[in-house]
Amino acid sequence: MYQKLWKPEAEGPEIVFDEAHQVMNWHLSAGSHGISKTVLEYRFDFERCIPPQDIVSPHPFDQQPPGQRFFSRSARMARVSDQSHHRQLDSTLGYLEHPKRWRFTHGCKARVLEGRLYLSRSHHITGPNMSAWSFLGIIDNLGLPVCNHLHTYTMCGENLLARSAFVNDTGSALPELRFIVMMGFPDGAHNCFSETRSCQICFTDYVVTFKASEAEDLFSFELVTYHGLGTCQTPYEREWRFLHEKVRTGIENRSERRYGVSQPGDVWKRWQQSEAQPDNQITKTSSWVSFDQML
């Protein structure tokens, strides 16, 4: 079955321990061993003309094209050729159906701060002015991941009965988005809502921003997540273990995350403080540990 080009097609890069470990080895050895942090970084953006009647169709983020670096040369050429054909068809049919232009931007940055690896992922979606319910329906169908325990489910549209408002085996919905759906924008928000929160299980903080501009006739949604991955020298380290913890198992450990070595919001604060500091400085006490030594 033909999948429309504006809809996601492949999941973004999964963080595996081998990659994170080798990135830290690169940092600790001043580039003598391991791989650069750029292997974890990406950015891609695109625009799509989406027919109004197509907005309700599911388009989960786990099928989003993650960028050219994930394709071989032959696969990339075949993909470009196929997209060119369907893009012409979409454009012709789209204009006949009064399409709406949407812009999608996804990116990821990596930093090593005080011997620990941090990631920041960003998702920015801009679309035409419409009801908050309709716009959040798009966000709901995208299923943008915050972490393994939180997703951007908004309880809109066809997912209304399928999603649980409480934590379940597939993760829970963001309370900020459910609040807008049920209550509208908070008093004094003037069609702009922004919150900084934390996952209760892993070392992930996030900022979610939702704006409605009548003057520009646009809706805008932005989700930025900040992940503390630790030293990445062993998969049994607290940060890494909690990141990949199952939802129900993680509930038992969330007090250790919240009241242990890191408080909610600390990951976000550490990232913001690093904005004015040189990135990837090598500490004098750093020592490289091979993967064989770790096992």
CSV table of C-alpha atoms in Angstrom, one decimal:
chain,number,residue,atom,x,y,z
A,1,MET,CA,0.0,0.0,0.0
A,2,TYR,CA,1.4,3.4,-1.0
A,3,GLN,CA,2.3,5.6,2.0
A,4,LYS,CA,2.0,9.3,1.5
A,5,LEU,CA,5.3,11.1,1.5
A,6,TRP,CA,4.5,13.5,4.3
A,7,LYS,CA,3.8,10.7,6.7
A,8,PRO,CA,6.6,9.1,8.7
A,9,GLU,CA,8.4,6.0,7.3
A,10,ALA,CA,11.2,5.0,9.6
A,11,GLU,CA,12.1,5.4,13.3
A,12,GLY,CA,14.8,7.8,14.4
A,13,PRO,CA,18.1,6.4,15.5
A,14,GLU,CA,17.8,4.1,18.5
A,15,ILE,CA,20.4,4.7,21.2
A,16,VAL,CA,22.4,1.5,21.7
A,17,PHE,CA,25.0,1.1,24.4
A,18,ASP,CA,27.8,0.2,22.0
A,19,GLU,CA,27.5,3.6,20.3
A,20,ALA,CA,27.3,5.5,23.5
A,21,HIS,CA,30.2,3.7,25.0
A,22,GLN,CA,32.4,4.3,21.9
A,23,VAL,CA,31.4,8.0,21.9
A,24,MET,CA,32.6,8.3,25.5
A,25,ASN,CA,35.8,6.5,24.6
A,26,TRP,CA,36.4,9.1,21.8
A,27,HIS,CA,36.0,11.8,24.4
A,28,LEU,CA,38.1,10.2,27.1
A,29,SER,CA,41.0,9.4,24.7
A,30,ALA,CA,41.0,12.7,22.9
A,31,GLY,CA,40.0,11.1,19.7
A,32,SER,CA,42.5,8.2,19.8
A,33,HIS,CA,39.8,5.5,20.2
A,34,GLY,CA,36.1,5.2,19.7
A,35,ILE,CA,33.8,7.2,17.5
A,36,SER,CA,32.8,10.9,17.3
A,37,LYS,CA,29.6,12.1,19.0
A,38,THR,CA,28.4,13.2,15.5
A,39,VAL,CA,27.2,9.6,15.0
A,40,LEU,CA,24.4,10.4,17.4
A,41,GLU,CA,23.5,13.8,15.8
A,42,TYR,CA,21.2,14.5,12.9
A,43,ARG,CA,18.9,17.2,11.6
A,44,PHE,CA,16.3,17.1,8.8
A,45,ASP,CA,13.3,19.2,7.9
A,46,PHE,CA,10.7,19.1,5.2
A,47,GLU,CA,7.5,20.7,4.1
A,48,ARG,CA,4.4,18.8,3.0
A,49,CYS,CA,1.1,19.9,1.5
A,50,ILE,CA,-1.5,17.8,3.4
A,51,PRO,CA,-5.1,17.6,2.1
A,52,PRO,CA,-7.5,18.5,5.0
A,53,GLN,CA,-9.3,15.1,4.8
A,54,ASP,CA,-5.9,13.3,5.3
A,55,ILE,CA,-5.1,14.9,8.7
A,56,VAL,CA,-7.0,12.2,10.6
A,57,SER,CA,-4.9,9.4,9.1
A,58,PRO,CA,-2.3,7.9,11.6
A,59,HIS,CA,1.4,8.8,10.8
A,60,PRO,CA,3.5,7.5,13.7
A,61,PHE,CA,7.0,8.9,14.2
A,62,ASP,CA,8.4,5.4,14.3
A,63,GLN,CA,8.0,5.4,10.5
A,64,GLN,CA,9.7,8.8,9.9
A,65,PRO,CA,12.6,9.0,7.4
A,66,PRO,CA,15.6,9.7,9.7
A,67,GLY,CA,18.0,11.2,7.1
A,68,GLN,CA,20.3,10.2,4.3
A,69,ARG,CA,23.0,8.8,6.6
A,70,PHE,CA,20.8,5.8,7.2
A,71,PHE,CA,20.7,4.8,3.5
A,72,SER,CA,23.3,3.3,1.2
A,73,ARG,CA,24.0,5.1,-2.1
A,74,SER,CA,21.9,2.7,-4.2
A,75,ALA,CA,19.0,2.8,-1.7
A,76,ARG,CA,19.2,6.5,-1.5
A,77,MET,CA,19.1,6.9,-5.3
A,78,ALA,CA,16.1,4.5,-5.6
A,79,ARG,CA,14.4,6.4,-2.8
A,80,VAL,CA,14.9,9.8,-4.5
A,81,SER,CA,13.5,8.5,-7.8
A,82,ASP,CA,10.5,7.0,-6.1
A,83,GLN,CA,9.8,10.1,-4.1
A,84,SER,CA,10.1,12.3,-7.2
A,85,HIS,CA,7.4,10.4,-8.9
A,86,HIS,CA,5.0,10.4,-6.0
A,87,ARG,CA,5.7,14.0,-5.1
A,88,GLN,CA,4.5,15.1,-8.5
A,89,LEU,CA,1.4,13.0,-8.0
A,90,ASP,CA,0.8,14.3,-4.5
A,91,SER,CA,1.2,17.9,-5.7
A,92,THR,CA,-1.3,17.5,-8.5
A,93,LEU,CA,-3.9,15.8,-6.3
A,94,GLY,CA,-3.1,18.1,-3.3
A,95,TYR,CA,-3.8,21.3,-5.1
A,96,LEU,CA,-7.1,19.9,-6.3
A,97,GLU,CA,-8.1,19.1,-2.7
A,98,HIS,CA,-7.0,22.4,-1.2
A,99,PRO,CA,-4.0,21.1,0.7
A,100,LYS,CA,-2.5,22.8,3.8
A,101,ARG,CA,1.2,23.3,4.1
A,102,TRP,CA,3.0,21.8,7.1
A,103,ARG,CA,6.6,22.0,8.2
A,104,PHE,CA,8.3,19.3,10.2
A,105,THR,CA,11.8,19.7,11.8
A,106,HIS,CA,13.6,17.0,13.8
A,107,GLY,CA,17.1,17.1,15.2
A,108,CYS,CA,19.4,15.6,17.8
A,109,LYS,CA,22.6,17.0,19.5
A,110,ALA,CA,25.1,15.3,21.8
A,111,ARG,CA,27.4,16.7,24.4
A,112,VAL,CA,29.9,15.3,26.9
A,113,LEU,CA,29.7,17.4,30.1
A,114,GLU,CA,31.9,16.6,33.1
A,115,GLY,CA,32.5,13.1,31.8
A,116,ARG,CA,28.9,12.3,31.2
A,117,LEU,CA,27.0,12.0,27.9
A,118,TYR,CA,23.9,14.1,27.3
A,119,LEU,CA,21.5,14.1,24.3
A,120,SER,CA,18.9,16.7,23.3
A,121,ARG,CA,16.3,15.9,20.7
A,122,SER,CA,14.0,18.5,19.2
A,123,HIS,CA,10.7,18.2,17.2
A,124,HIS,CA,9.1,21.2,15.7
A,125,ILE,CA,5.8,21.1,13.8
A,126,THR,CA,4.1,24.1,12.2
A,127,GLY,CA,0.7,23.9,10.5
A,128,PRO,CA,-2.2,26.1,9.4
A,129,ASN,CA,-4.6,27.6,11.8
A,130,MET,CA,-7.4,25.3,12.9
A,131,SER,CA,-9.1,24.1,16.0
A,132,ALA,CA,-6.8,23.0,18.8
A,133,TRP,CA,-8.5,19.6,18.7
A,134,SER,CA,-7.6,19.1,15.1
A,135,PHE,CA,-4.0,20.3,15.5
A,136,LEU,CA,-3.4,18.1,18.5
A,137,GLY,CA,-4.9,15.2,16.5
A,138,ILE,CA,-1.9,15.5,14.2
A,139,ILE,CA,0.5,15.5,17.2
A,140,ASP,CA,-1.3,12.5,18.6
A,141,ASN,CA,-0.9,10.5,15.4
A,142,LEU,CA,2.8,11.4,15.1
A,143,GLY,CA,3.5,9.7,18.5
A,144,LEU,CA,6.7,11.7,19.1
A,145,PRO,CA,8.8,10.0,21.8
A,146,VAL,CA,9.9,11.8,24.9
A,147,CYS,CA,11.5,8.7,26.3
A,148,ASN,CA,10.6,5.0,26.7
A,149,HIS,CA,8.0,6.1,29.3
A,150,LEU,CA,6.3,9.2,27.8
A,151,HIS,CA,4.9,10.0,24.4
A,152,THR,CA,2.9,12.9,22.9
A,153,TYR,CA,-0.4,11.2,23.1
A,154,THR,CA,-3.2,13.8,23.4
A,155,MET,CA,-6.3,11.6,23.6
A,156,CYS,CA,-7.5,13.2,20.4
A,157,GLY,CA,-9.3,11.7,17.4
A,158,GLU,CA,-9.3,7.9,16.9
A,159,ASN,CA,-6.8,7.4,19.6
A,160,LEU,CA,-9.2,8.8,22.3
A,161,LEU,CA,-10.4,5.4,23.4
A,162,ALA,CA,-7.2,3.5,22.7
A,163,ARG,CA,-5.0,5.6,25.0
A,164,SER,CA,-5.0,5.4,28.8
A,165,ALA,CA,-4.5,8.5,30.9
A,166,PHE,CA,-2.4,6.5,33.3
A,167,VAL,CA,1.0,4.8,32.9
A,168,ASN,CA,0.7,1.6,31.0
A,169,ASP,CA,3.0,-0.9,29.3
A,170,THR,CA,3.5,1.4,26.3
A,171,GLY,CA,4.1,4.6,28.2
A,172,SER,CA,1.9,7.4,29.3
A,173,ALA,CA,0.6,10.6,27.6
A,174,LEU,CA,2.0,14.1,28.4
A,175,PRO,CA,-0.2,15.7,31.0
A,176,GLU,CA,0.3,19.1,29.4
A,177,LEU,CA,-1.3,18.1,26.1
A,178,ARG,CA,-4.2,16.4,27.8
A,179,PHE,CA,-4.8,19.6,29.8
A,180,ILE,CA,-5.1,21.7,26.6
A,181,VAL,CA,-7.5,19.1,25.1
A,182,MET,CA,-9.8,19.0,28.1
A,183,MET,CA,-9.5,22.6,29.5
A,184,GLY,CA,-8.1,24.8,26.7
A,185,PHE,CA,-5.2,27.1,27.2
A,186,PRO,CA,-4.5,28.2,30.9
A,187,ASP,CA,-5.8,31.6,32.0
A,188,GLY,CA,-3.4,34.3,30.8
A,189,ALA,CA,-1.6,32.1,28.4
A,190,HIS,CA,-3.0,34.0,25.3
A,191,ASN,CA,-2.9,30.9,23.1
A,192,CYS,CA,0.7,30.1,24.2
A,193,PHE,CA,1.5,27.3,26.6
A,194,SER,CA,5.0,26.1,27.6
A,195,GLU,CA,6.1,23.8,30.4
A,196,THR,CA,9.3,22.2,31.6
A,197,ARG,CA,8.8,18.8,33.2
A,198,SER,CA,10.6,15.5,33.9
A,199,CYS,CA,10.0,11.8,33.4
A,200,GLN,CA,9.3,10.2,36.8
A,201,ILE,CA,11.4,7.1,35.9
A,202,CYS,CA,14.5,8.0,33.9
A,203,PHE,CA,16.9,10.9,33.7
A,204,THR,CA,14.9,12.8,31.0
A,205,ASP,CA,13.6,16.4,31.2
A,206,TYR,CA,11.5,17.9,28.5
A,207,VAL,CA,10.1,21.3,27.4
A,208,VAL,CA,6.8,21.3,25.5
A,209,THR,CA,5.5,24.5,23.8
A,210,PHE,CA,2.2,25.0,22.0
A,211,LYS,CA,1.4,28.3,20.2
A,212,ALA,CA,-1.6,29.5,18.2
A,213,SER,CA,-1.0,32.7,16.2
A,214,GLU,CA,-4.2,34.2,14.6
A,215,ALA,CA,-2.1,37.0,13.0
A,216,GLU,CA,0.1,34.6,11.1
A,217,ASP,CA,-2.7,32.0,10.7
A,218,LEU,CA,-0.4,29.3,12.2
A,219,PHE,CA,-0.2,26.6,14.9
A,220,SER,CA,3.2,25.7,16.3
A,221,PHE,CA,4.2,22.7,18.5
A,222,GLU,CA,7.7,22.2,19.8
A,223,LEU,CA,9.0,19.3,21.9
A,224,VAL,CA,12.6,19.4,23.2
A,225,THR,CA,13.9,16.5,25.3
A,226,TYR,CA,17.1,16.3,27.4
A,227,HIS,CA,18.5,12.9,28.3
A,228,GLY,CA,21.3,12.2,30.8
A,229,LEU,CA,23.0,8.9,29.8
A,230,GLY,CA,25.8,8.9,32.4
A,231,THR,CA,29.4,7.8,31.8
A,232,CYS,CA,28.3,4.9,29.5
A,233,GLN,CA,31.0,2.7,30.9
A,234,THR,CA,28.6,-0.1,31.9
A,235,PRO,CA,25.0,-0.7,31.0
A,236,TYR,CA,24.2,-1.3,34.7
A,237,GLU,CA,24.9,2.3,35.5
A,238,ARG,CA,21.9,4.1,37.0
A,239,GLU,CA,21.2,6.6,34.1
A,240,TRP,CA,21.5,4.0,31.4
A,241,ARG,CA,19.5,1.3,33.3
A,242,PHE,CA,16.6,3.7,34.1
A,243,LEU,CA,16.5,5.0,30.5
A,244,HIS,CA,15.7,1.5,29.2
A,245,GLU,CA,13.6,0.4,32.2
A,246,LYS,CA,10.2,-1.0,31.5
A,247,VAL,CA,7.4,1.3,32.5
A,248,ARG,CA,5.9,-0.7,35.3
A,249,THR,CA,9.3,-1.8,36.7
A,250,GLY,CA,10.5,1.8,36.6
A,251,ILE,CA,7.6,3.0,38.8
A,252,GLU,CA,9.3,1.2,41.7
A,253,ASN,CA,12.6,3.0,41.1
A,254,ARG,CA,11.4,6.5,40.3
A,255,SER,CA,12.0,7.8,43.9
A,256,GLU,CA,15.7,7.0,43.3
A,257,ARG,CA,15.6,9.1,40.1
A,258,ARG,CA,13.8,12.0,41.7
A,259,TYR,CA,15.5,12.1,45.1
A,260,GLY,CA,18.9,10.4,44.4
A,261,VAL,CA,21.9,12.0,42.7
A,262,SER,CA,19.7,14.0,40.3
A,263,GLN,CA,16.6,16.0,40.9
A,264,PRO,CA,13.9,16.6,38.2
A,265,GLY,CA,15.0,19.4,35.9
A,266,ASP,CA,18.8,18.9,36.6
A,267,VAL,CA,19.4,17.5,33.1
A,268,TRP,CA,17.8,20.5,31.4
A,269,LYS,CA,19.6,22.9,33.7
A,270,ARG,CA,23.0,21.3,33.0
A,271,TRP,CA,22.4,21.5,29.3
A,272,GLN,CA,21.4,25.1,29.5
A,273,GLN,CA,24.5,26.0,31.6
A,274,SER,CA,26.7,24.3,29.0
A,275,GLU,CA,25.5,26.6,26.2
A,276,ALA,CA,28.1,29.2,27.2
A,277,GLN,CA,30.9,26.6,27.8
A,278,PRO,CA,33.3,25.0,25.3
A,279,ASP,CA,31.9,21.6,24.2
A,280,ASN,CA,33.7,18.3,24.7
A,281,GLN,CA,36.6,19.4,26.9
A,282,ILE,CA,38.8,16.5,27.9
A,283,THR,CA,39.4,16.3,31.7
A,284,LYS,CA,42.9,15.5,33.0
A,285,THR,CA,41.5,12.6,35.2
A,286,SER,CA,39.8,10.9,32.2
A,287,SER,CA,40.9,7.3,31.4
A,288,TRP,CA,39.9,5.2,28.4
A,289,VAL,CA,38.3,1.9,29.2
A,290,SER,CA,38.1,-0.7,26.4
A,291,PHE,CA,34.8,-2.6,25.7
A,292,ASP,CA,36.6,-5.9,26.5
A,293,GLN,CA,37.7,-4.5,29.9
A,294,MET,CA,34.2,-3.6,30.7
A,295,LEU,CA,32.8,-7.1,30.1
